[in-house]
XYZ file of C-alpha atoms in Angstrom:
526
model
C 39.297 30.110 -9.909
C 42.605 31.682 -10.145
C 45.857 31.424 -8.616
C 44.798 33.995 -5.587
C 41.999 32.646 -4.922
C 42.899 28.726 -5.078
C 45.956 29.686 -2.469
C 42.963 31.870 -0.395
C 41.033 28.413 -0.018
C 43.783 26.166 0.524
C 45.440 28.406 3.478
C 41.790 28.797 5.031
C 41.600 24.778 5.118
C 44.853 24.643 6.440
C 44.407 27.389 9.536
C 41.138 24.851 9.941
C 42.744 22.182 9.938
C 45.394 23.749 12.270
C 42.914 24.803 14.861
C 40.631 22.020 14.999
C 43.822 19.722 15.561
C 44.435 22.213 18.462
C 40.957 21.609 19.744
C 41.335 17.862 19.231
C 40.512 17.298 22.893
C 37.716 19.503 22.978
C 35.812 17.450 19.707
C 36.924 14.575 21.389
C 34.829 16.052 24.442
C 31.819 16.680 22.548
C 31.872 13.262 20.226
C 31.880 11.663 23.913
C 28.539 13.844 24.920
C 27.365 13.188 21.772
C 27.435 8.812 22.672
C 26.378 9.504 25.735
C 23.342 11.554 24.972
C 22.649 8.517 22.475
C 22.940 5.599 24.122
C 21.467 6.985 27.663
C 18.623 8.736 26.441
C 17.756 8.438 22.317
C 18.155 4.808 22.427
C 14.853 4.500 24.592
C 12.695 5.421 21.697
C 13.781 2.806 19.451
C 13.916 -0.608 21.723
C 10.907 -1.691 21.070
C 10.605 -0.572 17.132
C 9.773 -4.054 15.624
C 12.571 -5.420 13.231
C 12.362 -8.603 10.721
C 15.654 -7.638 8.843
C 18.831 -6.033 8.073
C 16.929 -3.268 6.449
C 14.743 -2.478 9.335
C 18.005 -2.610 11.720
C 19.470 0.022 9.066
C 16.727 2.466 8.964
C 16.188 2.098 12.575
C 19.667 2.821 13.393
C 19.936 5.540 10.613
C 16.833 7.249 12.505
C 18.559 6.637 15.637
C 21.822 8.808 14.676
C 19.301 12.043 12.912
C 17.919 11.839 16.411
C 21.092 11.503 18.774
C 22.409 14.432 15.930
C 20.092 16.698 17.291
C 21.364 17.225 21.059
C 24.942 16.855 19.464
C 24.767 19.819 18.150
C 23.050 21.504 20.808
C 26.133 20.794 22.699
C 28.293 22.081 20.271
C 27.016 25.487 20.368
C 26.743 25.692 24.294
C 29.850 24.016 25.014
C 31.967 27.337 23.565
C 30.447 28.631 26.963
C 31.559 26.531 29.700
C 29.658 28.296 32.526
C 26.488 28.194 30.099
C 27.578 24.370 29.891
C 27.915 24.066 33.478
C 24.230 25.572 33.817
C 22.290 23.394 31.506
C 23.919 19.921 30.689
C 23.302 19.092 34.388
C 19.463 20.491 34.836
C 18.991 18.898 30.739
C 20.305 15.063 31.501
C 18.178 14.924 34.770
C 15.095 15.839 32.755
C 15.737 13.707 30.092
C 16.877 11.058 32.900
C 13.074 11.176 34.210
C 11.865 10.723 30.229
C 13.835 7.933 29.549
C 12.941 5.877 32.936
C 9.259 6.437 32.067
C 9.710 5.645 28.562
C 11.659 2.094 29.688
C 9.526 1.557 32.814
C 6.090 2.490 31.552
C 6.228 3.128 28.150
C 5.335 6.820 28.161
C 6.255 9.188 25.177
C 5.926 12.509 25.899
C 3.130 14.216 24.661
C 0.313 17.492 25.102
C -1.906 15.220 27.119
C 0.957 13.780 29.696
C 2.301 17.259 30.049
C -1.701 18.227 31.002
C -1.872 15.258 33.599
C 1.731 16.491 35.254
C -0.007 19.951 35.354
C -3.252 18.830 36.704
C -2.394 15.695 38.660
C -2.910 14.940 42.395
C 0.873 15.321 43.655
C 0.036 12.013 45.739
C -0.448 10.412 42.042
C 2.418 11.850 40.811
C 4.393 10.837 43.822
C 3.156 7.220 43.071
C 5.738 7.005 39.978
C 8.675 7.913 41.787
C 10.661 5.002 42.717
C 14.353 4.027 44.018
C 15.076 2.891 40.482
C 14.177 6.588 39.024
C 16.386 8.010 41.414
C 19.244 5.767 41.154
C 19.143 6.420 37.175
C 18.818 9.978 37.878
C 21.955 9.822 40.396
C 24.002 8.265 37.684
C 23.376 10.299 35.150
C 23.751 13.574 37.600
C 27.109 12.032 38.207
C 27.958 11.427 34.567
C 26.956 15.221 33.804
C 29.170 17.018 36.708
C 32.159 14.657 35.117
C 31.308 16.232 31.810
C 30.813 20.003 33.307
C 34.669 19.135 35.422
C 36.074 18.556 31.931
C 35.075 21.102 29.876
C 36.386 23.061 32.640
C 40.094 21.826 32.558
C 39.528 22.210 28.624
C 42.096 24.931 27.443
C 39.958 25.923 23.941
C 42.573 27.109 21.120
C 40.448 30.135 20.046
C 39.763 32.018 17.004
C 36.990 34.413 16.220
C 36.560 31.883 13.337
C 36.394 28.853 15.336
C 33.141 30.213 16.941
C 31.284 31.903 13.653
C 32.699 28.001 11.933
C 30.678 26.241 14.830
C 28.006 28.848 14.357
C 27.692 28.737 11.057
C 27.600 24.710 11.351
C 24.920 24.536 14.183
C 22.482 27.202 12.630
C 22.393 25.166 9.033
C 22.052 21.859 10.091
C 19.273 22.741 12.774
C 17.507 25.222 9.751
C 17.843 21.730 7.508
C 16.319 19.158 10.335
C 13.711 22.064 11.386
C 11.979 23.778 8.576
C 8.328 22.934 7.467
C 7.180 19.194 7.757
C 10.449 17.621 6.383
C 10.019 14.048 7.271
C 13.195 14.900 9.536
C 11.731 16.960 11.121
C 8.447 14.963 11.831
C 11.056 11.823 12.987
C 12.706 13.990 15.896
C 10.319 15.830 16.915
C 8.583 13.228 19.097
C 11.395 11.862 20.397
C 13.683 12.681 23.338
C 14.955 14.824 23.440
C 13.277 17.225 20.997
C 9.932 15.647 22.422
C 10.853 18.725 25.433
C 10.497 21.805 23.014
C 7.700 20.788 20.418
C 5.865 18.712 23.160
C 5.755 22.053 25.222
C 4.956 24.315 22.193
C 2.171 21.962 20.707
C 0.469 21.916 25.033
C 0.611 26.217 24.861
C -0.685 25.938 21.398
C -3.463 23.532 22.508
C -4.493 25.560 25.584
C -4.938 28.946 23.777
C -6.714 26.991 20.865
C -9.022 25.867 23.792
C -9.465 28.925 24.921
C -10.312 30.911 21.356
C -14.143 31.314 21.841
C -15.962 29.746 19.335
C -19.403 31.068 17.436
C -22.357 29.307 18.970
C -24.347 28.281 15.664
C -27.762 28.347 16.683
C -30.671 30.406 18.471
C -32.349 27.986 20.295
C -32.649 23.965 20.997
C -35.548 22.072 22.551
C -35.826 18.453 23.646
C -38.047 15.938 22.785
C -37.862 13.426 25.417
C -36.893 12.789 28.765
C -34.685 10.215 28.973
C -31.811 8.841 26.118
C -28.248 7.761 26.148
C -26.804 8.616 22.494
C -23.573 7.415 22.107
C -20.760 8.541 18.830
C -17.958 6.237 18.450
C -15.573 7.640 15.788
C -13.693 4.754 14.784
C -9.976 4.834 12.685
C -9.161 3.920 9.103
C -11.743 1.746 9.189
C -13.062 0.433 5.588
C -16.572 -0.704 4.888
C -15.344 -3.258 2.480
C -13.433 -5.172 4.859
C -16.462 -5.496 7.235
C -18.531 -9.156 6.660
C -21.318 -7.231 7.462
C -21.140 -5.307 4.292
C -20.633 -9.217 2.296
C -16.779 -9.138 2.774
C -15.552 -12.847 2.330
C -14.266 -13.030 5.760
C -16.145 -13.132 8.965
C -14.593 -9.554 10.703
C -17.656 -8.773 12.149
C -19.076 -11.867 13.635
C -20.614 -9.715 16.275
C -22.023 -6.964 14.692
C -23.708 -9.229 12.283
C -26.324 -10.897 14.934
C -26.853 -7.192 16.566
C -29.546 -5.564 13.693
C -26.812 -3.490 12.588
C -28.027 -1.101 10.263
C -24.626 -0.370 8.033
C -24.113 2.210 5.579
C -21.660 0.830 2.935
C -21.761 4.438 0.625
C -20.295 6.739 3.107
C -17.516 9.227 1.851
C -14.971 11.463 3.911
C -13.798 14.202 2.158
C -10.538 13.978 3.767
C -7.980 11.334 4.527
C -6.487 11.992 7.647
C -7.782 12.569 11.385
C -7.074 16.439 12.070
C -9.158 17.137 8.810
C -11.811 14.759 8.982
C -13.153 14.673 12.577
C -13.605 18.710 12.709
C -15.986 17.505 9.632
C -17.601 15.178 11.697
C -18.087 17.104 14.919
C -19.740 20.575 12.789
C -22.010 22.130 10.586
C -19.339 22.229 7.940
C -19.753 20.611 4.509
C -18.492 21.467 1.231
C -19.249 24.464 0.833
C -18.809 25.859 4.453
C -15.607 24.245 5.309
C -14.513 27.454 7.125
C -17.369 25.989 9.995
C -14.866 23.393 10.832
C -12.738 25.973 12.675
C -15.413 29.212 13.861
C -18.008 27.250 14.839
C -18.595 24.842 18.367
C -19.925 21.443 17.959
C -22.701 19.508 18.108
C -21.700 18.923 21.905
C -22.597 22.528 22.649
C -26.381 21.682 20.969
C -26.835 18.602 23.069
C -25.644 21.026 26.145
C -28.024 23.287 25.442
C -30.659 20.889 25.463
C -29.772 19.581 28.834
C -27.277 16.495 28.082
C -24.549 15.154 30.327
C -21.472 15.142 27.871
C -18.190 13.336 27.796
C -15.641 12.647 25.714
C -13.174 9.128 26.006
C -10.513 9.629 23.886
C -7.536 6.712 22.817
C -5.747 9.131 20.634
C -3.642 12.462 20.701
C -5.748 16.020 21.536
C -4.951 17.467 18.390
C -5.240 21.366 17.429
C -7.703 21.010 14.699
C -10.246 19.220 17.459
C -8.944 20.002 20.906
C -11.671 22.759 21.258
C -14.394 20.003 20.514
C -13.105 17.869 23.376
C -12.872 20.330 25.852
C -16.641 21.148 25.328
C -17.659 18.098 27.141
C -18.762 18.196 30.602
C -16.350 15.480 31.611
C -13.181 14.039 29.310
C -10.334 11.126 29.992
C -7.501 10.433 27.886
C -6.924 6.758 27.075
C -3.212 5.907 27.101
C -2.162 9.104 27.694
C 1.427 7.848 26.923
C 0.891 6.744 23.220
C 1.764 8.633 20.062
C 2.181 7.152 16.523
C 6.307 7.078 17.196
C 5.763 4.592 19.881
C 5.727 1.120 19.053
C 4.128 -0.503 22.181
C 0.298 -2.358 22.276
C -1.923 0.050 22.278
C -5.863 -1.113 22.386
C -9.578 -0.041 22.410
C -10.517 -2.298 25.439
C -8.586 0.388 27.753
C -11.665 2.703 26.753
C -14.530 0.597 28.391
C -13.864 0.856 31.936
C -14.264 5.163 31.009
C -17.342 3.845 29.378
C -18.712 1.920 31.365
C -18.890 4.704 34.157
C -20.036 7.252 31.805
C -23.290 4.839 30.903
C -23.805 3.921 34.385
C -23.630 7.989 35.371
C -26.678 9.239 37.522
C -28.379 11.365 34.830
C -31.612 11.052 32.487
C -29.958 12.017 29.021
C -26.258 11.586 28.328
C -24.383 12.008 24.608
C -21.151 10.060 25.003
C -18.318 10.610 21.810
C -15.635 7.531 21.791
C -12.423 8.397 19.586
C -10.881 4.842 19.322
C -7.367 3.600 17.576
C -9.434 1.219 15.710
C -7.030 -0.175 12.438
C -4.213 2.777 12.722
C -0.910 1.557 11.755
C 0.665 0.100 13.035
C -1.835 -2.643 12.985
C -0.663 -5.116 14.862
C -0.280 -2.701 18.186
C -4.230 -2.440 18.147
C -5.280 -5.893 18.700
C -4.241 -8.647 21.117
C -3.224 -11.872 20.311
C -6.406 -13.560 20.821
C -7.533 -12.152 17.925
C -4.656 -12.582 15.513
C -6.828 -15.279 13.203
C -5.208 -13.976 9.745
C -1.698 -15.551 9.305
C 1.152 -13.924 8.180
C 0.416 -10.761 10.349
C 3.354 -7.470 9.527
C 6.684 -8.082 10.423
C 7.941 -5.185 9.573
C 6.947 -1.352 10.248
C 8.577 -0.298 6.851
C 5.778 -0.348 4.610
C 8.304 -1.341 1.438
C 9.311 -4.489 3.347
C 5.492 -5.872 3.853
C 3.628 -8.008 1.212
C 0.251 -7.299 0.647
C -1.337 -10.226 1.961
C 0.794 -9.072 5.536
C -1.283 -6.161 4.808
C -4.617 -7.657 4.789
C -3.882 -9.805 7.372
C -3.040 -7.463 10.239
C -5.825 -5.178 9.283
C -8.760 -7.562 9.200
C -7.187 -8.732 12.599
C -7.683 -5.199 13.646
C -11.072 -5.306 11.813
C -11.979 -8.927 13.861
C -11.038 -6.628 17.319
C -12.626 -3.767 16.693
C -15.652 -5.932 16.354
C -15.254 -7.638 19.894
C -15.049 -3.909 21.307
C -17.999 -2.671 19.606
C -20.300 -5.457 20.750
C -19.110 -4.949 24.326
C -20.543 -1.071 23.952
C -23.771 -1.930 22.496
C -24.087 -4.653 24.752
C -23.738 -1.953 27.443
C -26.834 0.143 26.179
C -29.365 -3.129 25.466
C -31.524 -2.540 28.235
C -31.842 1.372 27.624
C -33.304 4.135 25.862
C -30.289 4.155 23.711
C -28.804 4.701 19.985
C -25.331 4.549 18.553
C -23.707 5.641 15.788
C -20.417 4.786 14.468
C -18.687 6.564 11.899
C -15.098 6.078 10.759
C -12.972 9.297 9.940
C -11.798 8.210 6.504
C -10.385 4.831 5.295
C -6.968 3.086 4.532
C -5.351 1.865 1.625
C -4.006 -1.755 1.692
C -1.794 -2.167 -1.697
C -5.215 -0.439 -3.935
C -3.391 0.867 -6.881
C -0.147 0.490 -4.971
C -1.218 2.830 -2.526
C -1.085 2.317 1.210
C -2.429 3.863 4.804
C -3.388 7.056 4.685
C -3.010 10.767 4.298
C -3.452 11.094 0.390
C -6.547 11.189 -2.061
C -7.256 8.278 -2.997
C -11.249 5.980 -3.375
C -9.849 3.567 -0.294
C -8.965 6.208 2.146
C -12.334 7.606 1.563
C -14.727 5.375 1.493
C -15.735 5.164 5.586
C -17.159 2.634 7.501
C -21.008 3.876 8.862
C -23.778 1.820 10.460
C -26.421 2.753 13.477
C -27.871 0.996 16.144
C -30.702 1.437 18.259
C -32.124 -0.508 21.374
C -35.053 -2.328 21.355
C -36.770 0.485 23.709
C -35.384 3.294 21.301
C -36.891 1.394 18.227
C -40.417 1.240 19.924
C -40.212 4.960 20.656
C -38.703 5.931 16.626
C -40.303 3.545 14.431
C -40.187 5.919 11.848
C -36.587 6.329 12.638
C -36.144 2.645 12.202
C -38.045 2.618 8.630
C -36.134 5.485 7.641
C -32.851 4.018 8.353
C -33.170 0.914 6.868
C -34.641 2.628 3.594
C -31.844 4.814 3.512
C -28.817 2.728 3.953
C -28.233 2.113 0.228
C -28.095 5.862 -0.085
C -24.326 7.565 -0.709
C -23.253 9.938 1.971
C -20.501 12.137 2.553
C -20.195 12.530 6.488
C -21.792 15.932 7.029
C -24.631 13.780 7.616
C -23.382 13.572 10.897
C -23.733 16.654 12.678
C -27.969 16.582 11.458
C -28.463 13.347 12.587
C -26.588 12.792 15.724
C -28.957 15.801 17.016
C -31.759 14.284 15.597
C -31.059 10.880 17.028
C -30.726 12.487 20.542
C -34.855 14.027 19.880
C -33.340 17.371 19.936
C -34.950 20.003 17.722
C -32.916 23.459 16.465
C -32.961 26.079 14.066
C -30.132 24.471 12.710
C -31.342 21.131 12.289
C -31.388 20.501 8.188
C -33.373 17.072 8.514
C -33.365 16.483 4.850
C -29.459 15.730 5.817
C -30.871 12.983 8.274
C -30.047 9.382 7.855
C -33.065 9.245 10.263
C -35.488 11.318 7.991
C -36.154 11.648 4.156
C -36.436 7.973 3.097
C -38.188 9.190 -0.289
């Protein structure tokens, strides 16, 4: 660089310098926002992160300051505009005032499915939450945000053309850094307050006009074979065969299931490792060589509609995109723990589904087809069981994957495994005395240390292999012997999980044109 140009850069730094020191008052002003909007509202996502160490307490507080970041430099852009301040710090901290109560108070995250109940809700339920508290933290904060507004007022703003394009320039690159794609930035703030507001509101439009795309109806006709029959799906999470005693694992996980005449399919594949992927496999025709089925076609719920089932769906995780449509062709749906999302570190458990169940079993019809998406073993493990059935000692301490030791691993998930057993057992128990069959399938697996791989999301044998197995009643069994035979003679047999969509219809006596029963764990025991 020559002479010119190295006195060019040195008197733009200086002018720089020489106007921010001018506006020293005014970045003093927006550092304060910036600790207020962090310690009054970010903070409530991260109180109840579980820490061991220093090195949690550094991660946790690093994540804490890319969040807080965020509304920083919101601020920075609209402060330049004091009446465009004045307009939306006030109406912004009483929203995010109402998020953070809930989020302290209740342990809500913001998510598509609350922002559906606040739509939809009685407004004598909704009126239910409000309390003196909420409205004294709202107060406060409304008070803190017209002191704010009253400053920036009496600010006098040193300005330069290049003072605004500089905190431009600033705003637009960071935000096109934190923003683009699916940087792991990105997927940290987005769930969190208060970013939660924009892609929480994006991801509920998205979900409604996915829900309302019409979907290809797959087949010509369906008939039913019988008159009465409760069929029941549970779609379990990350859950391993290998880890079940059922299949011979060493420890006793499934001391229930074993004494129910489980019939358990050990050689089940997914052909994907994560939920959005694997349950559109699940719930359609698709396989692998029709995977475009997945997202044209309607479900097996529209077949057992047809064929005059009551259907419902209980769900204890997140409506996603890739599946939304699916739920929403049940007759009837609840959302489990509406408040939960995979950012928020509070219990979250299976036995919150049965009460849902147990009304949908008990419902006054003749044939009902009832889908159950549990938590099951999602990580964090040691949110999905309670602490009656923490039997495997040392459990995680520690939500950093790096900082856990394998055996922590293995623990906590074969206490989820030991749980997931309990709930299971308390739905079949349900459906003894009926006309009944379930089937459980698992949308993909989890790695626990296997070739230094762990969880999920990757392809890799462990997240793959799926946990299967059927059960029938004794009443269903005298009605499908062959069904029984069939089963049992099968079960050695290695599946990937388009075997569902065949034999969920033909477990619920329903025949179609679409019905491959060669595909049928229930048929073709040759």
């Amino acid at each position: 660089m020559n002479f010119i140009g190295r006195m060019g850069v040195y008197m733009f730094i200086q002018e720089l310098g020489r106007i921010l020191y001018k506006n020293k008052s005014y970045y003093l002003f927006l550092i304060g926002i910036g600790f207020y909007w962090a310690l009054f509202f970010s903070f409530s996502d991260f109180v109840s992160v579980p820490c061991s160490s220093f090195k949690d307490y550094l991660n946790n507080g690093i994540q804490w300051v890319c969040v807080s970041f965020v509304p920083f430099l919101f601020w920075i852009f609209i402060s330049m505009n004091k009446y465009l301040f004045a307009f939306l710090f006030p109406i912004l901290s009483i929203v995010c005032s109402i998020l953070t109560y809930f989020r302290y108070a209740y342990k809500f995250v913001l998510n598509s499915m609350m922002l559906y109940t606040a739509f939809n809700n009685d407004i004598r339920i909704t009126a239910e939450l409000i309390s003196p508290y909420l409205i004294l933290f709202i107060l406060i904060n409304l008070v803190i945000s017209f002191l704010f507004v009253w400053y920036r007022f009496k600010l006098d703003i040193y300005k330069k053309s290049y003072l605004f394009s500089f905190n431009s320039f600033l705003v637009l690159i960071l935000f096109f850094l934190m923003f683009q794609g699916s940087s792991p930035i990105k997927r940290m703030i987005e769930k969190r307050i208060p970013a939660n507001l924009v892609f929480t509101t994006l991801d509920y439009y998205k979900g409604k006009m996915d829900i309302a795309r019409e979907r290809e109806r797959s087949f010509a006709y369906v008939e039913s074979e019988c008159d009465s029959v409760t069929v029941v799906f549970v779609i379990g999470e990350s859950l391993r065969p290998d880890h079940l005693s059922i299949n011979g694992y060493s420890r006793k996980t499934t001391p229930n299931l074993d004494t129910l005449g489980i019939i358990s399919f050990p050689h089940v594949m997914s052909p994907y490792s994560f939920t959005n992927e694997a349950v559109p496999y699940l719930m359609t025709r698709t396989d692998t060589l029709h995977k475009q089925r997945a997202y044209k076609e309607r479900s097996f719920i529209d077949v057992f509609k047809e064929g005059g089932f009551y259907t419902s769906w209980i769900s204890n995780q997140d409506s996603e995109k890739p599946y939304v449509y699916f739920i929403n062709e049940a007759d009837t749906v609840f959302y489990v723990n509406q408040s939960h999302n995979v950012y928020s570190f509070d219990q979250w458990l299976d036995e919150d589904i049965l009460p849902y169940y147990d009304e949908m079993v008990d419902y006054d019809t003749s044939k009902k087809l009832i889908i159950l998406h549990t938590i099951g073993s999602h990580w964090w493990y040691n949110l999905h069981y309670t602490k009656d059935y923490e039997v495997y000692k040392p459990v995680l301490k520690s939500k950093i994957v790096s900082y856990c030791t394998d055996e922590e691993f293995r623990n906590s998930y074969d206490n989820t495994v030991l749980y997931t057993d309990y709930i299971l057992s308390e739905i079949i128990n349900k459906l003894k005395d009926k006309n009944a069959v379930l089937i459980f399938v698992s949308d993909h697996g989890e790695a626990l240390g296997d070739d230094s791989f762990y969880l999920h999301g990757v392809s890799h044998p462990s997240m793959l292999r799926t946990a299967m197995f059927v059960w029938m009643s004794e009443k269903y069994k005298s009605l499908h012997p062959d069904y029984v035979e069939n089963a049992l003679k099968n079960r050695e047999k290695s599946y990937m999980t388009d075997f569902v969509f065949p034999s969920i219809i033909d477990a619920g006596c329903l025949n179609t044109d679409i019905l491959v029963k060669d595909k049928s764990i229930f048929r073709n025991a040759d």
